[in-house]
CSV table of C-alpha atoms in Angstrom, one decimal:
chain,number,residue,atom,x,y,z
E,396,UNK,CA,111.3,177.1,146.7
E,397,UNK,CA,110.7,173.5,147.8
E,398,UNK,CA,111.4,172.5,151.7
E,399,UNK,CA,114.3,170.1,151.8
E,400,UNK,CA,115.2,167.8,155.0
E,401,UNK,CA,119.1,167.5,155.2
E,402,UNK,CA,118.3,164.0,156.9
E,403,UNK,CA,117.0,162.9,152.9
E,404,UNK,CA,119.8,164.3,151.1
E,405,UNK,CA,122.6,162.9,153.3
E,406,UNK,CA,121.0,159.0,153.4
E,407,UNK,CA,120.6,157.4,149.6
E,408,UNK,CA,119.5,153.8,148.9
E,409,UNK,CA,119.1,152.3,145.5
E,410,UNK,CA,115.9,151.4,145.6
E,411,UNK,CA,116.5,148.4,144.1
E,412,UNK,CA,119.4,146.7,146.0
E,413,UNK,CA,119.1,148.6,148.7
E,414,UNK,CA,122.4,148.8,149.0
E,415,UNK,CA,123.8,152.8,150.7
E,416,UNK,CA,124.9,155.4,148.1
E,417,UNK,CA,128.0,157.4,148.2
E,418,UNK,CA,127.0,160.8,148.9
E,419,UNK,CA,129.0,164.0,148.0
E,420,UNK,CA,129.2,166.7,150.1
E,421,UNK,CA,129.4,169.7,147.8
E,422,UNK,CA,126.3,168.5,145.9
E,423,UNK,CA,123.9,168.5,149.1
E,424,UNK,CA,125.5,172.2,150.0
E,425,UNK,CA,124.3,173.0,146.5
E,426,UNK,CA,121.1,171.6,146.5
E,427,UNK,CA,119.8,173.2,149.9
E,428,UNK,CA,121.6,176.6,148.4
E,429,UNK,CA,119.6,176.3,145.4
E,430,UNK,CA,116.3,175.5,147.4
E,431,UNK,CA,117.2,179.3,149.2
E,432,UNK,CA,118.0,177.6,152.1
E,433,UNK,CA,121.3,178.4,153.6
E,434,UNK,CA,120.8,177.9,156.7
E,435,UNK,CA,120.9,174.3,156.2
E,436,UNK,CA,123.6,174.3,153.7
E,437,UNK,CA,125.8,175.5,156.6
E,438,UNK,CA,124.8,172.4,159.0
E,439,UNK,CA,125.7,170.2,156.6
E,440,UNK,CA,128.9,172.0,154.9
E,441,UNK,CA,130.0,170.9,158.9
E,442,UNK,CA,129.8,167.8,158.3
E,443,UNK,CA,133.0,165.7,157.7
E,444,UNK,CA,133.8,163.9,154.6
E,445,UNK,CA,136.1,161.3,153.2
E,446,UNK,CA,138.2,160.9,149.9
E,447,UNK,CA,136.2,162.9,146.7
E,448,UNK,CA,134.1,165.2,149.3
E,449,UNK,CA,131.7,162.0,149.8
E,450,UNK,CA,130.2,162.5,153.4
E,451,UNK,CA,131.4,160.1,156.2
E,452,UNK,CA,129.2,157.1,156.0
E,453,UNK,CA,130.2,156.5,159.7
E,454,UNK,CA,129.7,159.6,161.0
E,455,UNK,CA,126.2,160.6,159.2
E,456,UNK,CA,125.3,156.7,160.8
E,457,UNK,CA,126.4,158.2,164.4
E,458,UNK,CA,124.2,161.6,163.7
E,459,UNK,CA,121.1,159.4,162.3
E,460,UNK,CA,121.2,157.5,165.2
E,461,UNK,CA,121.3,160.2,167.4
E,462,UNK,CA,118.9,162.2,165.8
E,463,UNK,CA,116.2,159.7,165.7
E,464,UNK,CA,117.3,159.1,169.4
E,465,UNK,CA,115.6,162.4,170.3
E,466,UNK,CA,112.5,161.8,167.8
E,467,UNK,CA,112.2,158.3,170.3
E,468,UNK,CA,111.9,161.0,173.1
E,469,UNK,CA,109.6,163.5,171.1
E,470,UNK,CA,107.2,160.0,170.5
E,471,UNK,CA,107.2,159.5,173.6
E,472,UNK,CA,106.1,162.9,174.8
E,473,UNK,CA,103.7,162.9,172.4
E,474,UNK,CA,102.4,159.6,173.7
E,475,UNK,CA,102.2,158.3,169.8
E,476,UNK,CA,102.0,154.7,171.1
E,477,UNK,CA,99.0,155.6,173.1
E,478,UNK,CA,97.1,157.6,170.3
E,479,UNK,CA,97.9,154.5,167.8
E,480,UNK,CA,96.1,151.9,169.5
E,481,UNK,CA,93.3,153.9,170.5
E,482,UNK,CA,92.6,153.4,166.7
E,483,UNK,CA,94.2,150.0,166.2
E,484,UNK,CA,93.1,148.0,169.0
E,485,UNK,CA,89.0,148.7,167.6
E,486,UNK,CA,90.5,148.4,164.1
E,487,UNK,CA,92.1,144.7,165.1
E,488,UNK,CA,89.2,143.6,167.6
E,489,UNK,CA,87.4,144.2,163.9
E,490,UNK,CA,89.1,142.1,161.7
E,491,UNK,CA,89.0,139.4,164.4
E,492,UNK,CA,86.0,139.2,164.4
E,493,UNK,CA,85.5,138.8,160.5
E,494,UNK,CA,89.0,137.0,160.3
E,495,UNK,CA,88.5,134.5,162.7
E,496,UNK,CA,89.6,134.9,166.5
E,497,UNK,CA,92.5,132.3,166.0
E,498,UNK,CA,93.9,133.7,163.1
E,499,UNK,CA,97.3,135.5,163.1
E,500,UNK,CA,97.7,138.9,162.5
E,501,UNK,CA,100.8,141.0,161.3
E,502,UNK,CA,101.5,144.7,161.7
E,503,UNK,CA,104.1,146.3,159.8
E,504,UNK,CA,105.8,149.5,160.5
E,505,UNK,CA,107.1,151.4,157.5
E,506,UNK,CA,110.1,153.4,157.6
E,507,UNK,CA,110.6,152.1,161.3
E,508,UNK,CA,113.5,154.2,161.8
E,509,UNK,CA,114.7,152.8,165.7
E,510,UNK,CA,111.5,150.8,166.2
E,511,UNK,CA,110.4,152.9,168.9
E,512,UNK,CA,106.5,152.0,167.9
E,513,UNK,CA,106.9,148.2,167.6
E,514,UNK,CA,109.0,148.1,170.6
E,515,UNK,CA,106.9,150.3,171.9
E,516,UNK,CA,103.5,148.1,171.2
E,517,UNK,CA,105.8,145.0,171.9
E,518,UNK,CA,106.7,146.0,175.4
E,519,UNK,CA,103.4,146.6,176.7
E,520,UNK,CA,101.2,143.7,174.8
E,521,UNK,CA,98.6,146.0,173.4
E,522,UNK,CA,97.7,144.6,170.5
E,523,UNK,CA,97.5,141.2,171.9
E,524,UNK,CA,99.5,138.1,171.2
E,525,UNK,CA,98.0,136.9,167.7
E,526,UNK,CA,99.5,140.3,166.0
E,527,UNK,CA,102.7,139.8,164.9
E,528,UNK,CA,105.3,143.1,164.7
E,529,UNK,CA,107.8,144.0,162.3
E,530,UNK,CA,109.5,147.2,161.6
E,531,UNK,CA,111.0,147.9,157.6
E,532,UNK,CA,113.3,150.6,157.0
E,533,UNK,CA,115.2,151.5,153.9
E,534,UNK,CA,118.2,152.7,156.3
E,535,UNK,CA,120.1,149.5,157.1
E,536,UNK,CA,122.3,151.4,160.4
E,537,UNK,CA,118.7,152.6,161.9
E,538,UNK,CA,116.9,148.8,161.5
E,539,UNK,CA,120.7,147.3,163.0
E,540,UNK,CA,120.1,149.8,165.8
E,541,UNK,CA,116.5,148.7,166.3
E,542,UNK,CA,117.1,145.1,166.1
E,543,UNK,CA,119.9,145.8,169.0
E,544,UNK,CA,117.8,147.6,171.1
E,545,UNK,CA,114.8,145.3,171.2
E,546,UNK,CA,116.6,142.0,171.4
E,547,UNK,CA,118.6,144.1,174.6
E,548,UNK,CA,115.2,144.6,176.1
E,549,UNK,CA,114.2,141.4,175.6
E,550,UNK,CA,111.0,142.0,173.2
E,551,UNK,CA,109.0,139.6,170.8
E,552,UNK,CA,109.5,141.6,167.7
E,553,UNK,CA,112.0,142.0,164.3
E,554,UNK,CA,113.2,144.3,162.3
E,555,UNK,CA,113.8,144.1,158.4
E,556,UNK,CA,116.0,146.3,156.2
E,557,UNK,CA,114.6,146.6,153.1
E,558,UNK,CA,111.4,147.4,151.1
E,559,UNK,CA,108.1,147.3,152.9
E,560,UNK,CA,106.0,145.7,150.4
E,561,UNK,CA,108.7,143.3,149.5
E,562,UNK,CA,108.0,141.2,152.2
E,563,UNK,CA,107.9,137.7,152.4
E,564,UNK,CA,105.2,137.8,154.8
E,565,UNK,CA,101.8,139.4,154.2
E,566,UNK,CA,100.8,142.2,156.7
E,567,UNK,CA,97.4,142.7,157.8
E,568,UNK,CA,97.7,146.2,158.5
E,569,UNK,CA,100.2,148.5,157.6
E,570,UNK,CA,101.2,151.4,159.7
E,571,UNK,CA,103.8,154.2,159.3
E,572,UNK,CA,104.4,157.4,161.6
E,573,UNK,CA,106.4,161.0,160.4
E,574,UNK,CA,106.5,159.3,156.9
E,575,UNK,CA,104.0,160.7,154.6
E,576,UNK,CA,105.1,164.2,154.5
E,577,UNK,CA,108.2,162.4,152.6
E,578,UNK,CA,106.2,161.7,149.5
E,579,UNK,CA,105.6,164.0,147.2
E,580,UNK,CA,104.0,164.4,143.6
E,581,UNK,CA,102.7,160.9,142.3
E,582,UNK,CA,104.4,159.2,144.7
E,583,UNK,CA,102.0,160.0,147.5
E,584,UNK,CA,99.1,158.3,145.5
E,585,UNK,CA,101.4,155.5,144.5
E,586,UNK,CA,102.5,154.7,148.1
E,587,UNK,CA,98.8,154.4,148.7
E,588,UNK,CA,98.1,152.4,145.7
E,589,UNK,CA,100.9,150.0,146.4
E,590,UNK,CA,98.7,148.8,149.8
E,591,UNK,CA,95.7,149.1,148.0
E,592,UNK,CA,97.1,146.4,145.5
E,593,UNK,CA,98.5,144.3,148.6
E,594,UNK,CA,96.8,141.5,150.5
E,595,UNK,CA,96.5,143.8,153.8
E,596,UNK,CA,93.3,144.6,155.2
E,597,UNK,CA,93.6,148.5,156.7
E,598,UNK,CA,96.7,150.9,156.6
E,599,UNK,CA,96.9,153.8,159.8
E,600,UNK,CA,99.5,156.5,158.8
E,601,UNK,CA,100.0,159.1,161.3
E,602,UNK,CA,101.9,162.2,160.5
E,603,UNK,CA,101.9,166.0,161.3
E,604,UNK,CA,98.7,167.7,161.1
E,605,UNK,CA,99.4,170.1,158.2
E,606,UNK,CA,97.5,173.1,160.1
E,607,UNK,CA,98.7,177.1,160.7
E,608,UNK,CA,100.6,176.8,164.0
E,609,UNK,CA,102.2,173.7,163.0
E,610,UNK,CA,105.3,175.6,161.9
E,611,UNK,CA,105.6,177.5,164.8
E,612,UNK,CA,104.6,174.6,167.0
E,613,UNK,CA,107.6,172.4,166.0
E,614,UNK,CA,110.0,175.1,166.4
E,615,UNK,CA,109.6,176.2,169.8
E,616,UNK,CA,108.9,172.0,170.6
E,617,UNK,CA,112.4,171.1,168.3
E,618,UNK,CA,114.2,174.4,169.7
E,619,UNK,CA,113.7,173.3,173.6
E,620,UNK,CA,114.1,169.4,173.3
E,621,UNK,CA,116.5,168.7,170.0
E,622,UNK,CA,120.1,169.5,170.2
E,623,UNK,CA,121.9,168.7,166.8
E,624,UNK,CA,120.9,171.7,164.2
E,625,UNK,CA,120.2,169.3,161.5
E,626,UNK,CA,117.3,167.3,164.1
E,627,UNK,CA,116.0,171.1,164.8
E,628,UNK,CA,115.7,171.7,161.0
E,629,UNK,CA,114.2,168.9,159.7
E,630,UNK,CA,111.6,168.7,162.2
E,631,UNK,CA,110.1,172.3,161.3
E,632,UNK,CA,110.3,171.7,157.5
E,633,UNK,CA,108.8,168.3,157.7
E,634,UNK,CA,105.8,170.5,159.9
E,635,UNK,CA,106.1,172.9,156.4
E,636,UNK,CA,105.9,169.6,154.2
E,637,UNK,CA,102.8,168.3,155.9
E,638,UNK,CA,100.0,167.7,153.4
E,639,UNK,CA,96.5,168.9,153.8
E,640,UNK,CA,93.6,166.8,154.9
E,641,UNK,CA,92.0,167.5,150.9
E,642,UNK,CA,95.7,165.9,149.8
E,643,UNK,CA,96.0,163.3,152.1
E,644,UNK,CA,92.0,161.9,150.9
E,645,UNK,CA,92.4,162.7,147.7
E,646,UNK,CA,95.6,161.0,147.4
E,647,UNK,CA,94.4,158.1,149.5
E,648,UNK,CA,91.0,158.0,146.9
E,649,UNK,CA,92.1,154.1,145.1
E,650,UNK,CA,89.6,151.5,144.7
E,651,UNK,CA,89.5,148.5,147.0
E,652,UNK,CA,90.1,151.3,149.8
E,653,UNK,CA,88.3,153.7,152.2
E,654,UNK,CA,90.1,156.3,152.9
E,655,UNK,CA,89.0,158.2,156.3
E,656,UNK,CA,90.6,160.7,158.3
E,657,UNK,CA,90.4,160.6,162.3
E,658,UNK,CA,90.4,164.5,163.7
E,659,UNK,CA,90.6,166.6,160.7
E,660,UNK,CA,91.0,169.8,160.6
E,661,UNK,CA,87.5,171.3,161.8
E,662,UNK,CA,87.2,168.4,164.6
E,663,UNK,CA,90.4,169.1,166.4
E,664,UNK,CA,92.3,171.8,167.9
E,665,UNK,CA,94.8,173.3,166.4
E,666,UNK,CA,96.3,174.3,169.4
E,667,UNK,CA,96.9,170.7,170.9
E,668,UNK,CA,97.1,168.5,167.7
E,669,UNK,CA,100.1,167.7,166.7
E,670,UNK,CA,100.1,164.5,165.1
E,671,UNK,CA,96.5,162.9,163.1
E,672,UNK,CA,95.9,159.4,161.0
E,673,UNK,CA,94.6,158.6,157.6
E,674,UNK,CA,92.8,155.7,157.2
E,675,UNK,CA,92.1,153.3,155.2
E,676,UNK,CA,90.1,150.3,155.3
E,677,UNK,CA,88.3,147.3,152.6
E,678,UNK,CA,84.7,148.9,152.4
E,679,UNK,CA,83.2,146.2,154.2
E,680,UNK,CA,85.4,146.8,157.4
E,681,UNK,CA,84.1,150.2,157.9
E,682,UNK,CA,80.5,150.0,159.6
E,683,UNK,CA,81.9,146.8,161.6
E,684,UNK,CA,84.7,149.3,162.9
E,685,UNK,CA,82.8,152.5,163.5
E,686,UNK,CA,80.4,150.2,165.7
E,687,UNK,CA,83.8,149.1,167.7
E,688,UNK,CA,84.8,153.0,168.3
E,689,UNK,CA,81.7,153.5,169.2
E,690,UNK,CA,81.3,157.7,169.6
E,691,UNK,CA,84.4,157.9,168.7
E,692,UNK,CA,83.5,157.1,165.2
E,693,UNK,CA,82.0,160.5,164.8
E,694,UNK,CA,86.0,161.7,164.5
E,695,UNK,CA,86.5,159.6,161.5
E,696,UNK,CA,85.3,161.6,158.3
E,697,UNK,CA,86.0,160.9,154.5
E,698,UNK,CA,86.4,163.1,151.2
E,699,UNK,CA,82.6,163.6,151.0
E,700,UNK,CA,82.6,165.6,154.7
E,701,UNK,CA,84.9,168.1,153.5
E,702,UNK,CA,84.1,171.6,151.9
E,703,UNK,CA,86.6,173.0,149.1
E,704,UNK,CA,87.8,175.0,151.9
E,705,UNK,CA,88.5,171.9,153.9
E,706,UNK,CA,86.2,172.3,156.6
E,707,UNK,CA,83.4,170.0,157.8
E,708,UNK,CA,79.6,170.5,157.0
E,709,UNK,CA,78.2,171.0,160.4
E,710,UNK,CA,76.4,167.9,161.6
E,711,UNK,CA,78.5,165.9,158.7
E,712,UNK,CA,80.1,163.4,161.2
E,713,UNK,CA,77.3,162.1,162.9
E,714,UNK,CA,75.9,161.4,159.6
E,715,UNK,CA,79.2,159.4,158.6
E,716,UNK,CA,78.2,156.9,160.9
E,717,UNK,CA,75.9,155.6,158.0
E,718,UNK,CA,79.4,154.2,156.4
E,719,UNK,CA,79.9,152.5,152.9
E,720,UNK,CA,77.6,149.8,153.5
E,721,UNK,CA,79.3,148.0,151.5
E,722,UNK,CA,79.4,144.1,150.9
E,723,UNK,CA,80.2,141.7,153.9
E,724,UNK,CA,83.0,139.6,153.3
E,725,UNK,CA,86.1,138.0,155.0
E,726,UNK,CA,89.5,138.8,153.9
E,727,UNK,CA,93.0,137.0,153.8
E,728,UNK,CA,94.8,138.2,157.3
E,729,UNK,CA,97.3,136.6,156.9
């Protein structure tokens, strides 16, 4: 039976106009009953609906919003700001140096939900001044609240409702957080292919570390700090929809792209990681930004370090350090 998250079945876009879909409540119910899980058809047969069973479009904004409220506070806990820059401040400091100093750089978070990242790199200046932040979001009530909050507190970012890689603007480096688990079947290796195809020089896509105790990890964590149901719910299947580090690379595997994963599973442990990135870089970024981790760089493995059984040939990341050496080259950053 697949995992469903109530939280995708209540919120529809077209993908095209982006405009919000009516959204019936009976069909939901039926799909999670289908999928075995009742549990979740009960949350949402609670929630309230309007004319022709369709679901409140105000009140599923009001539980969105509050839901990702308490995600802001799980982030926060789990210091995801932090553990993102310890990656992208080498990973800019790199592209600087091939790009230019003075150039101008642009990070873009997909599926930015309430901003909490860029506001959260906005607030404290750790990328530096030259990096540009925008947050995209398909959900136009979640990028209105993000936009609110961040012009409130007075931050140098924006937010954008619509398609990521239908920007305007060109991003240097794409980021996204608690999205990939989202995409399944072709779509993960199309999501990758679609940056692959862009201008932007590196993607860093953090999202639940798809090991044993995750399950059981995000239920005690979303038991003692989310209150809704439906925030308790989705947070344990999207730890059950996590893909596997073999997935994740092989799914990441397009050409024009390295694709390298920071702590898999073999480095870390189990027991304290919650949340790892996959990588990906043009080849002739790669040696340049292992020299700026420095040891560090002996966390960040590809496909060829990992066994069938997913775990890491001793002595395998020391060796990594060798890279792609591929071709040097400057790229288009903006």
């Amino acid at each position: 039976m697949p995992h469903l998250e109530i939280s995708d079945l209540i919120t529809v876009t077209d993908p095209l106009s982006g405009a919000r879909l009516p959204v019936r409540r009976s069909d939901v119910v039926r799909r999670l009953d289908e999928a075995g899980d009742r549990r979740a058809a009960r949350i949402v047969a609670g929630l309230p609906v309007g004319p022709d069973d369709v679901l409140d479009p105000l009140a599923v904004d009001r539980l969105m919003i509050a839901v990702h409220t308490e995600l802001q506070r799980l982030s926060e806990e789990l210091r995801t700001g932090e553990r993102l820059v310890h990656l992208l401040d080498p990973l800019f400091e790199t592209i600087r140096e091939i790009a230019g100093r003075n150039g101008r750089f642009r990070l873009v978070d997909i599926g930015s939900g309430l901003g909490y990242l860029i506001r959260w790199l906005a607030s404290t200046g750790a990328l530096g001044s030259n990096v540009e932040l925008i947050g995209v979001d398909l959900d136009a009530t979640l990028v209105a609240e993000a936009d609110r909050l961040a012009r409130a507190e007075g931050l140098d970012c924006r937010f954008v409702h619509g398609n990521a890689f239908d920007l305007p603007e060109i991003a240097t480096v794409y980021v996204s957080t608690g999205v990939l688990h989202h995409f399944r079947g072709p779509a993960l290796a199309e999501f990758f292919e679609a940056q692959a195809d862009s201008q932007a020089l590196a993607f860093c896509h953090f999202d639940i570390a798809a090991t044993r105790l995750a399950p059981l990890g995000a239920w005690m964590f979303h038991r003692a700090r989310m209150r809704h149901p439906l925030g308790r719910h989705d947070g344990v299947v999207s730890a059950r929809r996590a893909h596997s580090d073999e997935t994740l690379l092989s799914a990441a595997t397009v050409p024009g792209i390295r694709p390298l994963l920071y702590e898999p599973r073999g480095l870390s442990n189990p027991f304290s990681t919650t949340l790892r990135p996959i990588i990906g870089i043009r080849p002739y970024l790669e040696d340049p930004l292992r020299q700026a981790l420095g040891r560090d760089s002996r966390r960040l493995v590809g496909a060829e370090h990992l066994t069938r059984g997913g775990r890491q040939r001793p002595g395998a990341a020391s060796r990594s350090g060798a890279g792609s050496g591929a071709a040097s080259g400057s790229g288009t950053a903006r």
